[in-house]
Tab-separated table of C-alpha atoms in Angstrom:
chain	number	residue	atom	x	y	z
A	1	LEU	CA	64.601	79.818	-10.243
A	2	GLN	CA	61.053	80.237	-9.003
A	3	ASP	CA	60.342	79.543	-5.342
A	4	GLY	CA	57.039	80.935	-4.060
A	5	ASP	CA	57.193	84.731	-4.397
A	6	VAL	CA	60.891	84.642	-5.203
A	7	ASN	CA	62.024	84.805	-8.838
A	8	LEU	CA	65.746	84.662	-9.397
A	9	PHE	CA	68.304	84.764	-12.171
A	10	GLU	CA	72.128	84.372	-11.751
A	11	SER	CA	73.340	80.856	-10.840
A	12	GLY	CA	75.231	82.129	-7.796
A	13	ALA	CA	72.122	83.810	-6.364
A	14	CYS	CA	69.950	80.731	-7.052
A	15	LEU	CA	72.444	78.398	-5.374
A	16	LEU	CA	72.830	80.676	-2.363
A	17	HIS	CA	69.044	80.901	-2.052
A	18	LEU	CA	68.830	77.082	-2.047
A	19	ALA	CA	71.781	76.789	0.354
A	20	GLY	CA	69.918	79.054	2.781
A	21	LYS	CA	67.211	76.386	3.019
A	22	SER	CA	69.338	73.424	4.053
A	23	ASP	CA	72.562	72.969	5.991
A	24	ALA	CA	73.345	70.084	3.608
A	25	LEU	CA	74.676	72.777	1.276
A	26	MET	CA	76.032	75.370	3.744
A	27	PRO	CA	77.130	75.111	7.384
A	28	ARG	CA	75.104	77.218	9.790
A	29	ASP	CA	77.956	78.405	12.048
A	30	ASP	CA	79.459	81.836	11.269
A	31	VAL	CA	82.906	80.590	10.275
A	32	GLY	CA	81.682	77.700	8.105
A	33	ARG	CA	79.115	79.939	6.456
A	34	ALA	CA	81.706	82.644	5.735
A	35	GLU	CA	84.146	80.094	4.264
A	36	THR	CA	81.393	78.750	2.022
A	37	LEU	CA	80.492	82.254	0.814
A	38	GLN	CA	84.123	83.081	0.151
A	39	TRP	CA	84.750	79.994	-2.004
A	40	LEU	CA	81.427	80.333	-3.812
A	41	PHE	CA	82.452	83.853	-4.863
A	42	ALA	CA	85.976	82.629	-5.679
A	43	ALA	CA	84.495	80.048	-8.091
A	44	LEU	CA	82.523	82.734	-9.928
A	45	ASN	CA	84.634	85.852	-9.614
A	46	SER	CA	88.231	84.558	-9.434
A	47	VAL	CA	88.151	81.356	-11.509
A	48	GLU	CA	85.172	81.525	-13.896
A	49	MET	CA	85.766	85.237	-14.508
A	50	VAL	CA	89.099	84.316	-16.073
A	51	ALA	CA	88.373	80.850	-17.484
A	52	VAL	CA	85.286	81.721	-19.547
A	53	PRO	CA	86.748	84.818	-21.291
A	54	TRP	CA	90.000	82.823	-21.826
A	55	TRP	CA	87.976	80.092	-23.544
A	56	PHE	CA	86.054	82.697	-25.563
A	57	VAL	CA	89.170	84.563	-26.725
A	58	GLY	CA	90.785	81.199	-27.574
A	59	MET	CA	87.786	80.296	-29.761
A	60	SER	CA	88.200	83.545	-31.703
A	61	GLY	CA	91.590	82.164	-32.757
A	62	GLN	CA	93.740	85.328	-32.750
A	63	GLY	CA	97.330	84.079	-32.138
A	64	ASP	CA	98.419	84.293	-28.499
A	65	ASN	CA	95.657	84.453	-25.925
A	66	PRO	CA	96.466	87.389	-23.615
A	67	LEU	CA	94.345	85.826	-20.848
A	68	GLU	CA	96.389	82.598	-20.718
A	69	PRO	CA	98.918	83.642	-18.012
A	70	TRP	CA	96.030	84.812	-15.838
A	71	VAL	CA	94.079	81.550	-16.142
A	72	GLU	CA	97.281	79.572	-15.449
A	73	LYS	CA	97.894	81.628	-12.320
A	74	ARG	CA	94.373	81.146	-10.947
A	75	LEU	CA	94.261	77.407	-11.667
A	76	GLY	CA	97.729	77.028	-10.109
A	77	GLN	CA	96.596	78.819	-6.928
A	78	LEU	CA	93.584	76.549	-6.695
A	79	GLU	CA	95.694	73.428	-7.280
A	80	ARG	CA	97.806	74.340	-4.231
A	81	VAL	CA	94.656	74.732	-2.111
A	82	LEU	CA	93.145	71.453	-3.325
A	83	ALA	CA	96.409	69.567	-2.718
A	84	GLU	CA	95.833	70.190	0.987
A	85	ARG	CA	92.129	69.624	1.468
A	86	GLU	CA	89.312	67.478	0.158
A	87	TRP	CA	86.580	70.157	0.203
A	88	LEU	CA	86.857	73.946	-0.030
A	89	ALA	CA	84.896	75.068	3.044
A	90	GLY	CA	83.918	73.828	6.476
A	91	GLY	CA	85.728	70.484	6.082
A	92	ARG	CA	82.882	68.939	4.049
A	93	PHE	CA	80.955	69.177	0.762
A	94	THR	CA	79.142	72.518	0.378
A	95	VAL	CA	77.519	74.609	-2.343
A	96	ALA	CA	80.975	76.140	-2.926
A	97	ASP	CA	82.263	72.748	-4.143
A	98	LEU	CA	79.193	72.291	-6.311
A	99	LEU	CA	79.876	75.596	-8.064
A	100	MET	CA	83.676	75.304	-8.221
A	101	ALA	CA	83.420	71.825	-9.761
A	102	ASP	CA	80.954	73.154	-12.309
A	103	VAL	CA	83.432	75.854	-13.336
A	104	LEU	CA	86.354	73.399	-13.456
A	105	ARG	CA	84.636	70.526	-15.263
A	106	VAL	CA	84.505	72.457	-18.572
A	107	PRO	CA	86.474	70.119	-20.904
A	108	LYS	CA	88.787	72.875	-22.175
A	109	VAL	CA	89.706	73.887	-18.601
A	110	ARG	CA	90.084	70.276	-17.459
A	111	ALA	CA	92.411	69.470	-20.369
A	112	PHE	CA	94.570	72.570	-19.851
A	113	GLY	CA	97.796	71.884	-17.919
A	114	ASP	CA	98.456	69.163	-15.363
A	115	ARG	CA	96.836	69.623	-11.961
A	116	PRO	CA	96.364	66.248	-10.259
A	117	ALA	CA	94.678	67.547	-7.086
A	118	THR	CA	92.173	69.582	-9.121
A	119	GLU	CA	91.476	66.631	-11.436
A	120	ALA	CA	90.843	64.347	-8.438
A	121	TYR	CA	88.543	66.994	-6.919
A	122	VAL	CA	86.477	67.325	-10.118
A	123	ALA	CA	86.305	63.524	-10.473
A	124	ARG	CA	85.240	63.201	-6.803
A	125	ILE	CA	82.410	65.708	-7.164
A	126	THR	CA	81.111	64.611	-10.556
A	127	ALA	CA	80.997	61.000	-9.236
A	128	ARG	CA	78.555	61.980	-6.458
A	129	PRO	CA	75.157	60.289	-6.978
A	130	ALA	CA	73.420	63.712	-6.766
A	131	PHE	CA	75.593	65.076	-9.579
A	132	GLU	CA	75.018	61.993	-11.728
A	133	ALA	CA	71.256	62.210	-11.197
A	134	ALA	CA	71.104	65.952	-12.052
A	135	TYR	CA	73.372	65.500	-15.067
A	136	GLY	CA	71.316	62.531	-16.285
A	137	GLU	CA	68.115	64.587	-16.054
A	138	GLN	CA	69.656	67.477	-17.968
A	139	ILE	CA	70.871	65.212	-20.775
A	140	ALA	CA	67.456	63.505	-20.919
A	141	GLN	CA	65.795	66.930	-21.366
A	142	PHE	CA	68.174	67.803	-24.196
A	143	ALA	CA	67.530	64.421	-25.822
A	144	ALA	CA	63.756	64.912	-25.548
A	145	ALA	CA	64.034	68.402	-27.105
A	146	ASP	CA	66.151	66.984	-29.936
A	147	ALA	CA	63.577	64.238	-30.550
A	148	VAL	CA	60.746	66.821	-30.802
A	149	ARG	CA	62.834	68.952	-33.158
A	150	GLY	CA	63.590	65.855	-35.258
A	151	THR	CA	59.871	65.068	-35.559
A	152	THR	CA	58.728	68.610	-36.439
A	153	SER	CA	61.470	69.116	-39.030
A	154	ASN	CA	60.486	65.954	-40.893
B	1	LEU	CA	87.946	91.277	6.008
B	2	GLN	CA	88.412	90.276	9.617
B	3	ASP	CA	85.365	90.258	11.881
B	4	GLY	CA	85.766	88.313	15.111
B	5	ASP	CA	86.410	84.663	14.191
B	6	VAL	CA	85.551	85.295	10.561
B	7	ASN	CA	88.343	85.890	8.032
B	8	LEU	CA	87.225	86.523	4.496
B	9	PHE	CA	88.621	87.166	1.045
B	10	GLU	CA	86.569	87.906	-2.123
B	11	SER	CA	84.856	91.313	-2.235
B	12	GLY	CA	81.446	89.766	-2.911
B	13	ALA	CA	81.681	87.526	0.170
B	14	CYS	CA	82.897	90.429	2.362
B	15	LEU	CA	80.060	92.684	1.209
B	16	LEU	CA	77.460	89.987	1.708
B	17	HIS	CA	78.823	89.308	5.193
B	18	LEU	CA	78.490	93.006	6.030
B	19	ALA	CA	75.045	93.208	4.423
B	20	GLY	CA	73.926	90.378	6.705
B	21	LYS	CA	74.586	92.653	9.671
B	22	SER	CA	72.409	95.603	8.696
B	23	ASP	CA	69.239	96.065	6.684
B	24	ALA	CA	70.709	99.383	5.492
B	25	LEU	CA	72.522	97.283	2.877
B	26	MET	CA	70.026	94.473	2.241
B	27	PRO	CA	66.258	94.230	2.787
B	28	ARG	CA	65.177	91.538	5.234
B	29	ASP	CA	62.082	90.296	3.383
B	30	ASP	CA	62.504	87.235	1.130
B	31	VAL	CA	61.776	88.991	-2.157
B	32	GLY	CA	63.935	92.066	-1.446
B	33	ARG	CA	66.765	89.872	-0.199
B	34	ALA	CA	66.603	87.626	-3.286
B	35	GLU	CA	66.587	90.646	-5.630
B	36	THR	CA	69.629	92.051	-3.857
B	37	LEU	CA	71.490	88.735	-4.147
B	38	GLN	CA	70.612	88.433	-7.799
B	39	TRP	CA	71.934	91.879	-8.716
B	40	LEU	CA	75.010	91.513	-6.536
B	41	PHE	CA	75.894	88.353	-8.489
B	42	ALA	CA	74.977	90.067	-11.764
B	43	ALA	CA	77.494	92.851	-10.986
B	44	LEU	CA	80.273	90.324	-10.421
B	45	ASN	CA	79.427	87.452	-12.723
B	46	SER	CA	77.581	89.070	-15.649
B	47	VAL	CA	79.131	92.558	-15.876
B	48	GLU	CA	82.562	92.481	-14.213
B	49	MET	CA	83.261	89.011	-15.635
B	50	VAL	CA	83.139	90.540	-19.105
B	51	ALA	CA	84.324	94.105	-18.426
B	52	VAL	CA	87.604	93.260	-16.662
B	53	PRO	CA	88.886	90.701	-19.203
B	54	TRP	CA	87.745	93.089	-21.998
B	55	TRP	CA	89.854	95.853	-20.421
B	56	PHE	CA	92.774	93.431	-19.972
B	57	VAL	CA	92.682	92.158	-23.568
B	58	GLY	CA	92.381	95.756	-24.789
B	59	MET	CA	95.529	96.690	-22.816
B	60	SER	CA	97.445	93.907	-24.553
B	61	GLY	CA	96.754	95.811	-27.785
B	62	GLN	CA	96.200	92.944	-30.255
B	63	GLY	CA	93.972	94.435	-32.989
B	64	ASP	CA	90.273	93.716	-32.526
B	65	ASN	CA	89.163	92.817	-29.033
B	66	PRO	CA	87.068	89.637	-29.323
B	67	LEU	CA	85.331	90.456	-26.013
B	68	GLU	CA	83.973	93.810	-27.234
B	69	PRO	CA	80.579	92.600	-28.575
B	70	TRP	CA	80.001	90.761	-25.295
B	71	VAL	CA	80.743	93.807	-23.107
B	72	GLU	CA	78.540	95.956	-25.372
B	73	LYS	CA	75.700	93.475	-25.004
B	74	ARG	CA	75.924	93.329	-21.208
B	75	LEU	CA	76.208	97.107	-20.748
B	76	GLY	CA	73.276	97.569	-23.150
B	77	GLN	CA	71.112	95.154	-21.151
B	78	LEU	CA	71.959	97.011	-17.955
B	79	GLU	CA	71.209	100.394	-19.563
B	80	ARG	CA	67.682	99.193	-20.374
B	81	VAL	CA	67.184	98.122	-16.746
B	82	LEU	CA	68.552	101.382	-15.334
B	83	ALA	CA	66.404	103.468	-17.695
B	84	GLU	CA	63.386	102.154	-15.774
B	85	ARG	CA	64.480	102.225	-12.153
B	86	GLU	CA	66.629	104.243	-9.798
B	87	TRP	CA	68.062	101.326	-7.789
B	88	LEU	CA	68.577	97.682	-8.780
B	89	ALA	CA	66.805	95.859	-5.955
B	90	GLY	CA	64.009	96.383	-3.446
B	91	GLY	CA	63.222	99.904	-4.667
B	92	ARG	CA	66.081	101.481	-2.690
B	93	PHE	CA	69.884	101.588	-2.351
B	94	THR	CA	71.390	98.184	-1.460
B	95	VAL	CA	74.749	96.440	-1.457
B	96	ALA	CA	73.951	95.405	-5.058
B	97	ASP	CA	74.111	99.082	-6.128
B	98	LEU	CA	77.318	99.574	-4.182
B	99	LEU	CA	78.962	96.728	-6.078
B	100	MET	CA	77.425	97.434	-9.492
B	101	ALA	CA	78.538	101.077	-9.308
B	102	ASP	CA	82.028	99.966	-8.358
B	103	VAL	CA	82.190	97.756	-11.460
B	104	LEU	CA	80.762	100.503	-13.707
B	105	ARG	CA	82.791	103.441	-12.425
B	106	VAL	CA	86.040	102.107	-13.979
B	107	PRO	CA	87.022	105.008	-16.301
B	108	LYS	CA	87.480	102.770	-19.364
B	109	VAL	CA	83.997	101.264	-18.890
B	110	ARG	CA	82.398	104.635	-18.162
B	111	ALA	CA	83.931	106.172	-21.300
B	112	PHE	CA	82.875	103.293	-23.554
B	113	GLY	CA	79.693	103.996	-25.539
B	114	ASP	CA	76.808	106.267	-24.624
B	115	ARG	CA	74.502	105.061	-21.868
B	116	PRO	CA	72.812	108.021	-20.151
B	117	ALA	CA	70.823	106.020	-17.570
B	118	THR	CA	73.953	104.106	-16.509
B	119	GLU	CA	75.991	107.309	-16.320
B	120	ALA	CA	73.322	108.981	-14.145
B	121	TYR	CA	73.245	105.872	-11.912
B	122	VAL	CA	77.042	105.884	-11.426
B	123	ALA	CA	76.999	109.631	-10.762
B	124	ARG	CA	74.145	109.214	-8.246
B	125	ILE	CA	75.956	106.519	-6.287
B	126	THR	CA	79.431	108.046	-6.324
B	127	ALA	CA	77.872	111.325	-5.064
B	128	ARG	CA	76.533	109.633	-1.920
B	129	PRO	CA	78.250	111.012	1.214
B	130	ALA	CA	79.196	107.437	2.271
B	131	PHE	CA	80.948	106.828	-1.045
B	132	GLU	CA	82.749	110.157	-0.887
B	133	ALA	CA	83.925	109.462	2.675
B	134	ALA	CA	85.175	105.945	1.829
B	135	TYR	CA	86.846	107.141	-1.358
B	136	GLY	CA	88.481	110.054	0.494
B	137	GLU	CA	89.869	107.665	3.112
B	138	GLN	CA	91.263	105.340	0.468
B	139	ILE	CA	92.990	108.174	-1.378
B	140	ALA	CA	94.372	109.528	1.923
B	141	GLN	CA	95.889	106.096	2.659
B	142	PHE	CA	97.505	105.989	-0.775
B	143	ALA	CA	98.835	109.520	-0.288
B	144	ALA	CA	100.261	108.610	3.143
B	145	ALA	CA	101.955	105.518	1.674
B	146	ASP	CA	103.418	107.629	-1.136
B	147	ALA	CA	104.716	110.164	1.400
B	148	VAL	CA	106.452	107.395	3.415
B	149	ARG	CA	107.952	105.973	0.225
B	150	GLY	CA	109.139	109.466	-0.775
B	151	THR	CA	110.848	109.906	2.621
B	152	THR	CA	112.559	106.518	2.690
B	153	SER	CA	113.813	106.792	-0.875
B	154	ASN	CA	115.480	110.155	-0.181
């Protein structure tokens, strides 16, 4: 992310930088802000930290995946939270939901086990017009890159 | 962490909350603040995210550890960064160093491979009086808990 003098890598840092610019993404009161921070870190460091290596080890195809009980535990904990609330922090959509949904919408994670509250949460967030617009733009960029590659390889 | 009305879980969120209270842990200018955020997230989401599952899979003892090339790659990238600077962000000690050193000082990670700049960095941070005081207090609490357990089990 480039924003004036600021150059950033790490998705979490970029999102938090953007969230600092608008209360649309993060409440400005101390409690709402702290809840948002907490769930943003939970998405990256408690859920993604287990889900991505679990996926990676699974791809390597060595018999039992030793990370499977851990990923089941984390997704089960989150299911219990999401069964009781619509959004993770501050009673409304925040950058924490944006990031958590991005971690959870990975097809392999979404297809693993049966967690109706989590599935409804992911469906709710990926149906937001802002998500659909961003996703559409990303796919269009990929398609354009593929078209260029197709032309140059001919 | 409990701080007035704020109740927090997730180490990253707690540290960032504390860093917001004092520029001893995070510079206040936009660029220094962004660099600190970026390296704090890198500690959790680029290094710990690989190192902890790698350790866990290794403990399960199934032949080759499929996460090993990934952890080698990440620690190698960090070694190249630390060969060129003393601190990760803003040219001085920040909360990003506190967290990165905590991820790197795990004995299994520290003993894996040969990375002199990283080893000097971990040694430099764990030799800080503040680290030694905090570590001493933690060990004293464990020792006190062990003593109580010893008494009650007799």
